[in-house]
mmCIF file of C-alpha atoms in Angstrom:
data_model
loop_
_atom_site.group_PDB
_atom_site.id
_atom_site.type_symbol
_atom_site.label_atom_id
_atom_site.label_comp_id
_atom_site.label_asym_id
_atom_site.label_seq_id
_atom_site.Cartn_x
_atom_site.Cartn_y
_atom_site.Cartn_z
ATOM 1 C CA MET A 20 61.492 101.854 126.408
ATOM 2 C CA LYS A 21 63.072 105.310 126.419
ATOM 3 C CA LYS A 22 64.516 104.669 129.863
ATOM 4 C CA LEU A 23 65.970 101.361 128.669
ATOM 5 C CA CYS A 24 67.660 103.065 125.702
ATOM 6 C CA MET A 25 69.154 105.663 127.999
ATOM 7 C CA LEU A 26 70.520 102.961 130.274
ATOM 8 C CA LEU A 27 72.027 101.130 127.307
ATOM 9 C CA LEU A 28 73.678 104.317 126.034
ATOM 10 C CA ALA A 29 75.073 105.057 129.476
ATOM 11 C CA SER A 30 76.382 101.509 129.710
ATOM 12 C CA CYS A 31 78.106 101.831 126.320
ATOM 13 C CA ALA A 32 79.671 105.134 127.312
ATOM 14 C CA LEU A 33 80.917 103.634 130.551
ATOM 15 C CA GLY A 34 82.322 100.663 128.682
ATOM 16 C CA ALA A 35 84.164 102.950 126.259
ATOM 17 C CA ALA A 36 85.599 104.952 129.126
ATOM 18 C CA GLU A 37 86.776 101.770 130.831
ATOM 19 C CA ALA A 38 88.379 100.593 127.585
ATOM 20 C CA ARG A 39 90.276 103.863 127.305
ATOM 21 C CA ALA A 40 91.343 103.659 130.922
ATOM 22 C CA GLU A 41 92.747 100.181 130.352
ATOM 23 C CA ALA A 42 95.035 101.323 127.523
ATOM 24 C CA PRO A 43 98.675 101.145 128.626
ATOM 25 C CA ASN A 44 100.444 104.264 129.834
ATOM 26 C CA VAL A 45 103.242 104.596 127.275
ATOM 27 C CA VAL A 46 106.267 106.920 127.422
ATOM 28 C CA VAL A 47 108.685 107.479 124.519
ATOM 29 C CA SER A 48 112.100 109.131 124.551
ATOM 30 C CA ILE A 49 112.467 111.141 121.315
ATOM 31 C CA LYS A 50 110.235 112.596 118.610
ATOM 32 C CA PRO A 51 110.961 110.233 115.674
ATOM 33 C CA ILE A 52 110.344 107.151 117.824
ATOM 34 C CA HIS A 53 107.352 108.805 119.491
ATOM 35 C CA SER A 54 105.857 109.316 116.022
ATOM 36 C CA VAL A 55 106.195 105.605 115.253
ATOM 37 C CA VAL A 56 104.597 104.652 118.582
ATOM 38 C CA ALA A 57 101.819 107.257 118.158
ATOM 39 C CA SER A 58 101.043 105.783 114.733
ATOM 40 C CA ILE A 59 100.688 102.294 116.177
ATOM 41 C CA MET A 60 98.560 103.579 119.085
ATOM 42 C CA GLN A 61 96.097 105.623 117.006
ATOM 43 C CA GLY A 62 92.558 104.993 118.203
ATOM 44 C CA VAL A 63 93.784 103.496 121.488
ATOM 45 C CA GLY A 64 95.749 106.172 123.306
ATOM 46 C CA GLU A 65 98.479 108.783 123.029
ATOM 47 C CA PRO A 66 102.039 108.129 124.212
ATOM 48 C CA ALA A 67 103.874 110.703 126.332
ATOM 49 C CA LEU A 68 107.071 112.265 124.964
ATOM 50 C CA ILE A 69 110.182 113.116 126.981
ATOM 51 C CA VAL A 70 112.420 115.137 124.603
ATOM 52 C CA ASP A 71 109.824 117.580 123.319
ATOM 53 C CA GLY A 72 110.024 120.864 121.446
ATOM 54 C CA GLY A 73 113.343 121.735 119.842
ATOM 55 C CA ALA A 74 115.482 119.863 122.385
ATOM 56 C CA SER A 75 118.012 117.233 121.304
ATOM 57 C CA PRO A 76 118.706 113.887 123.014
ATOM 58 C CA HIS A 77 122.419 114.634 122.615
ATOM 59 C CA THR A 78 122.236 117.476 125.146
ATOM 60 C CA TYR A 79 119.000 116.817 127.067
ATOM 61 C CA THR A 80 118.569 117.146 130.842
ATOM 62 C CA MET A 81 115.701 115.341 132.577
ATOM 63 C CA LYS A 82 112.869 117.400 134.079
ATOM 64 C CA PRO A 83 110.747 116.511 137.131
ATOM 65 C CA SER A 84 107.741 116.054 134.820
ATOM 66 C CA ASN A 85 109.734 113.485 132.824
ATOM 67 C CA ALA A 86 110.556 111.540 135.974
ATOM 68 C CA ALA A 87 106.881 111.594 136.993
ATOM 69 C CA ALA A 88 105.857 110.246 133.583
ATOM 70 C CA LEU A 89 108.369 107.411 133.843
ATOM 71 C CA GLN A 90 107.077 106.494 137.302
ATOM 72 C CA LYS A 91 103.530 106.101 135.923
ATOM 73 C CA ALA A 92 104.520 104.272 132.756
ATOM 74 C CA ASP A 93 103.471 100.755 131.848
ATOM 75 C CA VAL A 94 105.670 100.677 128.739
ATOM 76 C CA ILE A 95 108.738 102.796 127.921
ATOM 77 C CA PHE A 96 110.272 102.951 124.447
ATOM 78 C CA TRP A 97 113.754 104.344 123.795
ATOM 79 C CA LEU A 98 116.587 103.499 121.432
ATOM 80 C CA GLY A 99 119.307 102.904 123.995
ATOM 81 C CA PRO A 100 122.040 104.517 126.102
ATOM 82 C CA SER A 101 124.201 105.584 123.162
ATOM 83 C CA LEU A 102 121.630 108.158 122.042
ATOM 84 C CA GLU A 103 119.572 108.835 125.175
ATOM 85 C CA ALA A 104 122.293 108.618 127.835
ATOM 86 C CA PHE A 105 120.233 110.882 130.092
ATOM 87 C CA LEU A 106 117.675 108.064 130.502
ATOM 88 C CA THR A 107 120.069 105.354 131.698
ATOM 89 C CA LYS A 108 119.970 106.137 135.429
ATOM 90 C CA PRO A 109 116.236 107.038 135.596
ATOM 91 C CA LEU A 110 115.303 103.751 133.927
ATOM 92 C CA ALA A 111 117.544 101.786 136.273
ATOM 93 C CA ALA A 112 115.859 103.496 139.239
ATOM 94 C CA LEU A 113 112.440 102.243 138.125
ATOM 95 C CA GLY A 114 113.458 98.729 139.138
ATOM 96 C CA GLY A 115 111.409 96.943 136.495
ATOM 97 C CA LYS A 116 108.080 98.620 137.280
ATOM 98 C CA ALA A 117 107.521 99.225 133.558
ATOM 99 C CA THR A 118 108.233 97.201 130.436
ATOM 100 C CA GLU A 119 111.322 98.961 129.083
ATOM 101 C CA VAL A 120 112.142 98.408 125.404
ATOM 102 C CA ALA A 121 115.476 99.486 123.903
ATOM 103 C CA LEU A 122 114.406 99.491 120.270
ATOM 104 C CA SER A 123 117.988 99.387 118.993
ATOM 105 C CA GLU A 124 117.946 95.741 120.074
ATOM 106 C CA ALA A 125 115.105 94.857 117.696
ATOM 107 C CA PRO A 126 116.159 92.025 115.385
ATOM 108 C CA ALA A 127 116.573 92.624 111.637
ATOM 109 C CA LEU A 128 117.668 96.262 111.985
ATOM 110 C CA THR A 129 120.322 97.545 109.597
ATOM 111 C CA LYS A 130 123.122 98.884 111.799
ATOM 112 C CA LEU A 131 125.998 100.962 110.466
ATOM 113 C CA PRO A 132 129.226 101.662 112.398
ATOM 114 C CA PHE A 133 130.232 105.165 113.381
ATOM 115 C CA ARG A 134 132.473 106.865 110.869
ATOM 116 C CA GLU A 135 135.615 108.414 112.264
ATOM 117 C CA GLY A 136 136.600 111.907 111.209
ATOM 118 C CA GLY A 137 134.712 114.675 109.473
ATOM 119 C CA ALA A 138 135.755 113.849 105.909
ATOM 120 C CA PHE A 139 134.633 110.419 104.807
ATOM 121 C CA GLU A 140 134.179 110.745 101.061
ATOM 122 C CA ALA A 141 136.737 107.997 100.401
ATOM 123 C CA HIS A 142 134.094 105.381 99.628
ATOM 124 C CA ASP A 143 131.778 105.563 96.640
ATOM 125 C CA HIS A 144 128.340 107.062 97.200
ATOM 126 C CA GLY A 145 127.350 107.208 93.579
ATOM 127 C CA HIS A 146 125.235 104.071 93.354
ATOM 128 C CA GLU A 147 121.775 104.093 94.851
ATOM 129 C CA GLY A 148 121.202 101.483 97.529
ATOM 130 C CA ASP A 149 124.388 99.654 96.525
ATOM 131 C CA HIS A 150 127.123 101.141 98.708
ATOM 132 C CA ASP A 151 129.829 98.866 99.948
ATOM 133 C CA HIS A 152 130.323 100.043 103.506
ATOM 134 C CA ASP A 153 132.100 96.834 104.457
ATOM 135 C CA ALA A 154 135.022 97.708 102.209
ATOM 136 C CA HIS A 155 135.510 101.070 103.898
ATOM 137 C CA HIS A 156 134.939 99.744 107.414
ATOM 138 C CA ASP A 157 136.917 96.545 107.137
ATOM 139 C CA GLY A 158 137.292 95.083 110.596
ATOM 140 C CA HIS A 159 134.177 96.770 112.028
ATOM 141 C CA ASP A 160 131.212 94.721 113.156
ATOM 142 C CA HIS A 161 127.986 96.375 111.976
ATOM 143 C CA ASN A 162 126.192 94.816 114.911
ATOM 144 C CA ALA A 163 128.891 95.577 117.452
ATOM 145 C CA ALA A 164 127.819 96.792 120.881
ATOM 146 C CA GLU A 165 124.411 95.175 120.549
ATOM 147 C CA GLY A 166 121.908 97.119 122.571
ATOM 148 C CA GLY A 167 123.374 100.480 121.676
ATOM 149 C CA GLU A 168 126.371 100.686 123.983
ATOM 150 C CA HIS A 169 129.648 101.938 122.583
ATOM 151 C CA ALA A 170 133.052 102.941 123.883
ATOM 152 C CA HIS A 171 134.604 106.374 123.450
ATOM 153 C CA ALA A 172 138.137 107.291 122.522
ATOM 154 C CA HIS A 173 139.587 110.616 121.485
ATOM 155 C CA ASP A 174 141.543 111.525 118.387
ATOM 156 C CA GLU A 175 144.423 113.996 118.302
ATOM 157 C CA ASP A 176 142.035 116.849 117.555
ATOM 158 C CA GLY A 177 140.080 116.188 120.729
ATOM 159 C CA GLU A 178 136.968 114.734 119.082
ATOM 160 C CA GLU A 179 135.336 111.532 120.139
ATOM 161 C CA GLU A 180 135.744 108.403 118.115
ATOM 162 C CA HIS A 181 133.070 105.760 118.570
ATOM 163 C CA GLU A 182 133.043 102.022 118.587
ATOM 164 C CA GLY A 183 129.655 100.493 117.952
ATOM 165 C CA PHE A 184 126.899 101.617 115.641
ATOM 166 C CA ASP A 185 125.216 104.833 114.607
ATOM 167 C CA MET A 186 121.946 105.228 116.519
ATOM 168 C CA HIS A 187 120.083 107.383 113.961
ATOM 169 C CA LEU A 188 118.393 104.185 112.832
ATOM 170 C CA TRP A 189 115.048 105.754 111.922
ATOM 171 C CA LEU A 190 116.490 107.564 108.890
ATOM 172 C CA ASP A 191 116.256 104.303 106.928
ATOM 173 C CA PRO A 192 112.558 103.592 106.183
ATOM 174 C CA LYS A 193 113.259 99.859 106.344
ATOM 175 C CA ASN A 194 114.493 100.323 109.892
ATOM 176 C CA ALA A 195 111.387 102.368 110.685
ATOM 177 C CA ALA A 196 109.290 99.379 109.587
ATOM 178 C CA VAL A 197 111.296 97.091 111.900
ATOM 179 C CA LEU A 198 110.886 99.514 114.812
ATOM 180 C CA ALA A 199 107.138 99.768 114.176
ATOM 181 C CA ALA A 200 106.805 95.986 114.161
ATOM 182 C CA LYS A 201 108.616 95.763 117.518
ATOM 183 C CA VAL A 202 106.395 98.495 118.965
ATOM 184 C CA ALA A 203 103.241 96.722 117.787
ATOM 185 C CA GLU A 204 104.437 93.381 119.171
ATOM 186 C CA THR A 205 105.193 94.966 122.558
ATOM 187 C CA LEU A 206 101.851 96.754 122.758
ATOM 188 C CA GLU A 207 99.901 93.663 121.697
ATOM 189 C CA THR A 208 101.504 91.796 124.603
ATOM 190 C CA ALA A 209 100.911 94.621 127.078
ATOM 191 C CA ASP A 210 97.360 95.304 125.880
ATOM 192 C CA PRO A 211 95.880 92.221 124.181
ATOM 193 C CA ALA A 212 92.380 93.736 124.187
ATOM 194 C CA ASN A 213 93.546 96.203 121.520
ATOM 195 C CA ALA A 214 95.829 93.818 119.625
ATOM 196 C CA ALA A 215 93.731 93.951 116.451
ATOM 197 C CA ARG A 216 93.909 97.759 116.385
ATOM 198 C CA TYR A 217 97.700 97.742 116.856
ATOM 199 C CA HIS A 218 98.063 95.220 114.045
ATOM 200 C CA ALA A 219 95.860 97.233 111.685
ATOM 201 C CA ASN A 220 97.786 100.410 112.503
ATOM 202 C CA LEU A 221 101.056 98.612 111.773
ATOM 203 C CA ASP A 222 99.753 97.631 108.325
ATOM 204 C CA ARG A 223 98.709 101.228 107.683
ATOM 205 C CA PHE A 224 102.080 102.567 108.831
ATOM 206 C CA THR A 225 103.964 100.129 106.593
ATOM 207 C CA THR A 226 101.901 101.167 103.584
ATOM 208 C CA ARG A 227 102.620 104.835 104.305
ATOM 209 C CA LEU A 228 106.329 104.010 104.465
ATOM 210 C CA GLU A 229 106.246 102.437 101.021
ATOM 211 C CA THR A 230 104.604 105.550 99.576
ATOM 212 C CA LEU A 231 107.081 107.792 101.406
ATOM 213 C CA ASP A 232 110.030 105.845 100.025
ATOM 214 C CA THR A 233 108.824 106.309 96.457
ATOM 215 C CA GLU A 234 108.118 110.013 96.941
ATOM 216 C CA ILE A 235 111.547 110.710 98.449
ATOM 217 C CA ARG A 236 113.327 108.950 95.603
ATOM 218 C CA GLU A 237 111.398 111.093 93.120
ATOM 219 C CA THR A 238 112.199 114.294 95.045
ATOM 220 C CA ILE A 239 115.947 113.760 95.288
ATOM 221 C CA ALA A 240 116.463 112.197 91.852
ATOM 222 C CA PRO A 241 117.737 115.465 90.252
ATOM 223 C CA VAL A 242 120.364 116.018 92.999
ATOM 224 C CA LYS A 243 121.170 112.483 94.114
ATOM 225 C CA ASP A 244 124.763 112.580 92.859
ATOM 226 C CA LYS A 245 125.631 116.068 94.161
ATOM 227 C CA PRO A 246 127.903 115.990 97.252
ATOM 228 C CA PHE A 247 127.106 117.981 100.388
ATOM 229 C CA ILE A 248 128.408 118.538 103.925
ATOM 230 C CA VAL A 249 126.326 118.020 107.088
ATOM 231 C CA PHE A 250 126.668 119.456 110.587
ATOM 232 C CA HIS A 251 127.136 116.096 112.295
ATOM 233 C CA ASP A 252 127.311 112.569 110.974
ATOM 234 C CA ALA A 253 123.685 111.611 111.540
ATOM 235 C CA TYR A 254 122.602 110.806 107.998
ATOM 236 C CA GLN A 255 124.354 107.675 106.815
ATOM 237 C CA TYR A 256 121.172 105.560 107.032
ATOM 238 C CA PHE A 257 119.374 108.036 104.764
ATOM 239 C CA GLU A 258 122.505 108.230 102.616
ATOM 240 C CA LYS A 259 122.834 104.471 102.178
ATOM 241 C CA HIS A 260 119.143 103.810 101.588
ATOM 242 C CA PHE A 261 118.551 106.595 99.064
ATOM 243 C CA GLY A 262 122.015 106.753 97.486
ATOM 244 C CA VAL A 263 122.781 110.425 98.187
ATOM 245 C CA ARG A 264 126.355 111.747 98.515
ATOM 246 C CA VAL A 265 127.234 113.010 101.983
ATOM 247 C CA ALA A 266 130.845 114.136 101.510
ATOM 248 C CA GLY A 267 131.643 114.829 105.158
ATOM 249 C CA SER A 268 130.496 116.286 108.465
ATOM 250 C CA ILE A 269 131.687 119.268 110.473
ATOM 251 C CA THR A 270 131.620 117.197 113.646
ATOM 252 C CA VAL A 271 131.145 113.502 114.356
ATOM 253 C CA SER A 272 129.204 114.099 117.559
ATOM 254 C CA PRO A 273 127.281 117.274 118.464
ATOM 255 C CA GLU A 274 128.256 116.903 122.129
ATOM 256 C CA THR A 275 131.855 117.758 121.192
ATOM 257 C CA MET A 276 132.657 120.715 118.974
ATOM 258 C CA PRO A 277 135.434 120.253 116.404
ATOM 259 C CA GLY A 278 138.916 121.708 116.768
ATOM 260 C CA ALA A 279 140.692 124.034 114.386
ATOM 261 C CA GLU A 280 142.256 121.190 112.409
ATOM 262 C CA ARG A 281 138.865 119.602 111.686
ATOM 263 C CA ILE A 282 137.319 122.920 110.659
ATOM 264 C CA SER A 283 140.243 123.642 108.352
ATOM 265 C CA GLU A 284 139.908 120.186 106.785
ATOM 266 C CA ILE A 285 136.190 120.621 106.092
ATOM 267 C CA HIS A 286 136.730 124.153 104.760
ATOM 268 C CA ALA A 287 139.270 122.772 102.289
ATOM 269 C CA LYS A 288 136.850 120.046 101.220
ATOM 270 C CA VAL A 289 134.052 122.575 100.682
ATOM 271 C CA LYS A 290 136.342 124.666 98.447
ATOM 272 C CA THR A 291 137.277 121.549 96.478
ATOM 273 C CA LEU A 292 133.652 120.522 95.994
ATOM 274 C CA GLY A 293 132.735 123.941 94.616
ATOM 275 C CA ALA A 294 129.055 124.912 94.518
ATOM 276 C CA THR A 295 127.896 122.433 97.115
ATOM 277 C CA CYS A 296 125.708 122.827 100.214
ATOM 278 C CA VAL A 297 126.606 122.773 103.884
ATOM 279 C CA PHE A 298 123.697 121.934 106.170
ATOM 280 C CA ALA A 299 123.189 123.168 109.723
ATOM 281 C CA GLU A 300 120.698 121.694 112.221
ATOM 282 C CA PRO A 301 118.067 123.718 114.102
ATOM 283 C CA GLN A 302 119.113 122.452 117.558
ATOM 284 C CA PHE A 303 122.743 123.561 117.265
ATOM 285 C CA GLU A 304 124.680 126.790 116.781
ATOM 286 C CA PRO A 305 125.071 127.477 113.020
ATOM 287 C CA LYS A 306 128.241 129.616 113.341
ATOM 288 C CA LEU A 307 130.468 126.726 112.309
ATOM 289 C CA VAL A 308 128.594 126.422 109.023
ATOM 290 C CA LYS A 309 129.411 130.062 108.279
ATOM 291 C CA VAL A 310 133.068 129.423 109.088
ATOM 292 C CA VAL A 311 133.474 126.462 106.743
ATOM 293 C CA THR A 312 131.624 128.182 103.872
ATOM 294 C CA GLU A 313 133.406 131.540 104.157
ATOM 295 C CA GLY A 314 135.202 132.434 100.953
ATOM 296 C CA THR A 315 133.610 129.589 98.990
ATOM 297 C CA SER A 316 130.705 129.312 96.560
ATOM 298 C CA ALA A 317 128.903 126.858 98.845
ATOM 299 C CA ARG A 318 125.321 127.502 99.953
ATOM 300 C CA ALA A 319 123.895 126.906 103.404
ATOM 301 C CA GLY A 320 120.794 124.881 104.267
ATOM 302 C CA VAL A 321 119.149 123.248 107.279
ATOM 303 C CA LEU A 322 118.389 119.575 107.903
ATOM 304 C CA ASP A 323 116.331 118.411 110.884
ATOM 305 C CA PRO A 324 117.019 114.690 111.484
ATOM 306 C CA GLU A 325 115.310 114.632 114.888
ATOM 307 C CA GLY A 326 112.181 116.650 114.072
ATOM 308 C CA GLY A 327 113.067 119.478 116.445
ATOM 309 C CA THR A 328 110.998 122.021 114.489
ATOM 310 C CA LEU A 329 108.041 119.681 113.931
ATOM 311 C CA THR A 330 104.929 119.031 116.003
ATOM 312 C CA ALA A 331 105.031 115.671 117.777
ATOM 313 C CA GLY A 332 102.529 113.063 116.628
ATOM 314 C CA PRO A 333 101.915 110.233 114.160
ATOM 315 C CA ASP A 334 102.678 112.399 111.119
ATOM 316 C CA LEU A 335 106.028 113.700 112.356
ATOM 317 C CA TYR A 336 108.121 110.824 110.999
ATOM 318 C CA PHE A 337 106.758 111.304 107.491
ATOM 319 C CA GLU A 338 107.157 115.095 107.680
ATOM 320 C CA LEU A 339 110.722 114.667 108.952
ATOM 321 C CA MET A 340 111.780 112.351 106.129
ATOM 322 C CA ASP A 341 110.021 114.407 103.467
ATOM 323 C CA GLY A 342 111.641 117.527 104.933
ATOM 324 C CA LEU A 343 115.126 116.062 104.538
ATOM 325 C CA ALA A 344 114.472 115.291 100.874
ATOM 326 C CA THR A 345 112.882 118.690 100.196
ATOM 327 C CA SER A 346 115.725 120.593 101.903
ATOM 328 C CA LEU A 347 118.348 118.659 99.962
ATOM 329 C CA LYS A 348 116.691 119.403 96.654
ATOM 330 C CA ALA A 349 116.087 123.072 97.481
ATOM 331 C CA CYS A 350 119.739 123.719 98.359
ATOM 332 C CA LEU A 351 121.451 121.472 95.830
ATOM 333 C CA ALA A 352 119.266 122.519 92.899
ATOM 334 C CA PRO A 353 118.249 126.146 93.576
ATOM 335 C CA ALA A 354 115.759 127.849 91.282
ATOM 336 C CA GLY A 355 117.242 129.629 88.313
#
């Protein structure tokens, strides 16, 4: 009898090992999306991450280890070439060996067009969740360049102007729910044996999002109507969803630093706004923030829209979003 029990236990252990081995090999481009995928895969497996640590997809260079991970992948999640341009050629070289999902193509996403210029306070940000972006962007298609592609032009100051949509989609919790649903659907197809687990994890993730949304609104309520300046224009999804007042950005795109005219324009706006906040980002040089706040009463803070300072994993998305709200409140409503 004892021998039989031991055989049964060994058989169960072998079966569990085989189940783990059959889980798909999943690779994800950036931390916020990796966190969504890791949440859906909890209890099944752990996805690999390409842009790890404090690196940014805007300036990332592929490593040999990244290429090796892509070669082994069964499923690859990224947003698309507008954000992760470094992945375009490596994915093309795979020749369809893996299921490649550009999540920016998921249906039902809210997509906002790029804003041109560093000062974009012209439209009203004072009403929570009720901003009329169409009035300000008349003639723009919010779903232009479907799939994430956009064209580049240059303004007189040398900065890029973009046609298409802003790829920082995850900063709207409703978009995060759409992305999670697409991830779960993809994994259920790739790994039907674990479909029930993926579905249950999706339900859990959605519930966490609802709680997060409520908590963020409570955190930022005291400062929601106070204007602030950001390093680059990455926050309009957060801005639109939660009704905060981003008054402008130092640069539209972190790949291209602003010229003297842009810096002068933002400096003037900061002086006009008075005791506002100007937020740097941990992945980029903060000297420009010092320049635009010099001689003003503005304070400096840090926002981390890509989770560069956070540990990758299923909790990162929630920590990232909560961190944005906490940083806004801390700078815009300082103690005393």
